[in-house]
Each structure stands twice: as structure tokens, then as C-alpha cells.
Amino acid sequence: IAGITQAPTSQILAAGRRMTLRCTQDMRHNAMYWYRQDLGLGLRLIHYSNTAGTTGKGEVPDGYSVSRANTDDFPLTLASAVPSQTSVYFCASSAQAGSTDTQYFGPGTRLTVL
Amino acid sequence: GQNIDQPTEMTATEGAIVQINCTYQTSGFNGLFWYQQHAGEAPTFLSYNVLDGLEEKGRFSSFLSRSKGYSYLLLKELQMKDSASYLCALMDSNYQLIWGAGTKLIIKP
């Protein structure tokens, strides 16, 4: 692999179900991020991780949780999905947190909650 | 708080030049990024400005004026493949990116 992979590519989910979006990077980047992108709005930060073992809340964290057990993986979990969580989800990474390092994005997961 | 404005949509002709503007208000600033995003794809990095002035990279240039809270992305010799959305993002005092809604650029032959 090169860069960031996300899975699944797309998913249709019934409201109330639990869902985990997967993100893996092979660049040994310390910082990772989860964004959602909705029509007419800019990317919004959900959660981030500055380094393995630490996580933080972004602008729109409610209804989502993350973990960072190792450097490469940063899964995003929706404990009980709601229709307002219908969106395109992007995972990103950068070499170091707290710096102006460029963020690199995965291909995205298109999630529809019915 | 922070606020970023950029036009929703622009149209230009193949071979021409287009300037996409971005204005912002922020209490903390660590630079401004431009990304390109083709429909259905991930954003990809184009440029970063932290000092006032023009940064040139081939057909693409980016300008920043910190005192005016203003940046623009200049695309020259437009090609059909430049049809995409262009995202302006400022890096705040916590080194988090705050994103504009993006400008959809349509290139016509």
C-alpha cells in the first residue's frame, strides 16, 4: 500500500445500528484525523489523534468515538447511527501533530443511514 | 471565532486563467492551505502559504495577505482535468485546519 486506506468504500446502514469505519496508514505518521464532508459545508473535524494512545475531540464529536491502539490504525465508531450521520467520511494523517505538516487524505467512506 | 468564505462555483474556459478567492477571519493563524478535490475523490494538497506573497508551482500559484485576511489560488493554462472543487483551509493557533466549503470550478471547452 501507499498512503491511507479506508474501508468500507460505501455502506447503507439502518438507524440504531453500530458501525466502525476503518482507516490504516503506512506512512508512520504520528497524527491522524477523522472528518465528515457534507454538501455546502466545509470538512468538519470529528476526532483526532496526535500520537498512538491519545485521542481528542474535534468540532463535531457527538455520536462518534475513536481509538488509537497503534500508529497505523485509527477506527471511527458510530455507536448507534442516526440519519444525520449520513455523510462522506475522510480519514487523514500528517507526520507530526502541532505542526504545519501537510495532511494526506484517504479515499473516503460514503455512509447512508436510513 | 473563525470564518472562511469562498465562492460556491466558478466557470472558466480551457486555456484561460482563473483566480479563486478566499477570505477569512481568525484569532490565530499558522498558515493557509489549498487543496484540490475531484468529484468522488479525496482532497489532495496543492499549496501552503504562511508569509505574505505569491508562491508559484507550475500552472498553479497561491497568494496570501495576512493583514487583509485574503488568499487566492491562480490557475493558468486551464485544462479540462482542472475541473474540480478547490478547498481553502486555514490552520488555527492549535494547528487544526478550518475548512471553507469549497469552490466548484467548471472548465468549458
Coordinates of C-alpha atoms in Angstrom, one line a residue, chain B residues 39-97:
Chain B
A39 CA -15.8 14.7 -7.6
G40 CA -16.0 11.5 -5.6
E41 CA -12.3 11.6 -4.6
A42 CA -10.1 12.6 -1.7
P43 CA -8.8 16.2 -1.3
T44 CA -5.2 16.5 -2.4
F45 CA -2.7 19.1 -1.3
L46 CA -1.9 22.0 -3.7
S47 CA -0.1 24.7 -1.7
Y48 CA 0.7 26.2 1.7
N49 CA 1.3 29.9 2.4
V50 CA 2.3 31.3 5.8
L51 CA 4.1 34.5 4.7
D52 CA 2.6 37.3 2.6
G53 CA 3.2 37.0 -1.1
L54 CA 3.0 34.7 -4.0
E55 CA 4.1 31.0 -4.2
E56 CA 4.3 29.6 -7.7
K57 CA 4.2 25.9 -8.6
G58 CA 3.9 25.3 -12.3
R59 CA 0.5 26.3 -13.6
F60 CA -0.8 26.9 -10.0
S61 CA 0.1 29.9 -7.8
S62 CA -1.2 30.9 -4.4
F63 CA -1.1 34.3 -2.8
L64 CA -1.6 35.4 0.8
S65 CA -2.2 38.7 2.5
R66 CA -2.3 38.2 6.3
S67 CA -3.3 41.8 7.0
K68 CA -6.3 41.6 4.7
G69 CA -7.3 38.0 5.6
Y70 CA -7.2 37.1 2.0
S71 CA -5.8 34.5 -0.2
Y72 CA -6.2 33.4 -3.8
L73 CA -5.4 30.4 -6.0
L74 CA -4.4 31.2 -9.6
L75 CA -4.7 28.6 -12.2
K76 CA -3.1 29.2 -15.6
E77 CA -3.5 27.5 -18.9
L78 CA -6.6 25.7 -17.7
Q79 CA -7.1 22.1 -18.7
M80 CA -10.3 20.1 -18.6
K81 CA -8.8 18.0 -15.8
D82 CA -8.7 21.1 -13.6
S83 CA -12.5 20.8 -13.3
A84 CA -12.7 20.1 -9.5
S85 CA -13.5 21.7 -6.2
Y86 CA -10.8 23.9 -4.6
L87 CA -10.8 24.0 -0.8
C88 CA -9.3 26.8 1.2
A89 CA -8.3 25.9 4.8
L90 CA -6.6 28.0 7.5
M91 CA -4.5 26.5 10.2
D92 CA -5.5 27.9 13.5
S93 CA -3.4 28.6 16.6
N94 CA -3.9 24.9 17.7
Y95 CA -2.6 23.7 14.4
Q96 CA -6.1 22.4 13.4
L97 CA -7.4 23.0 9.9

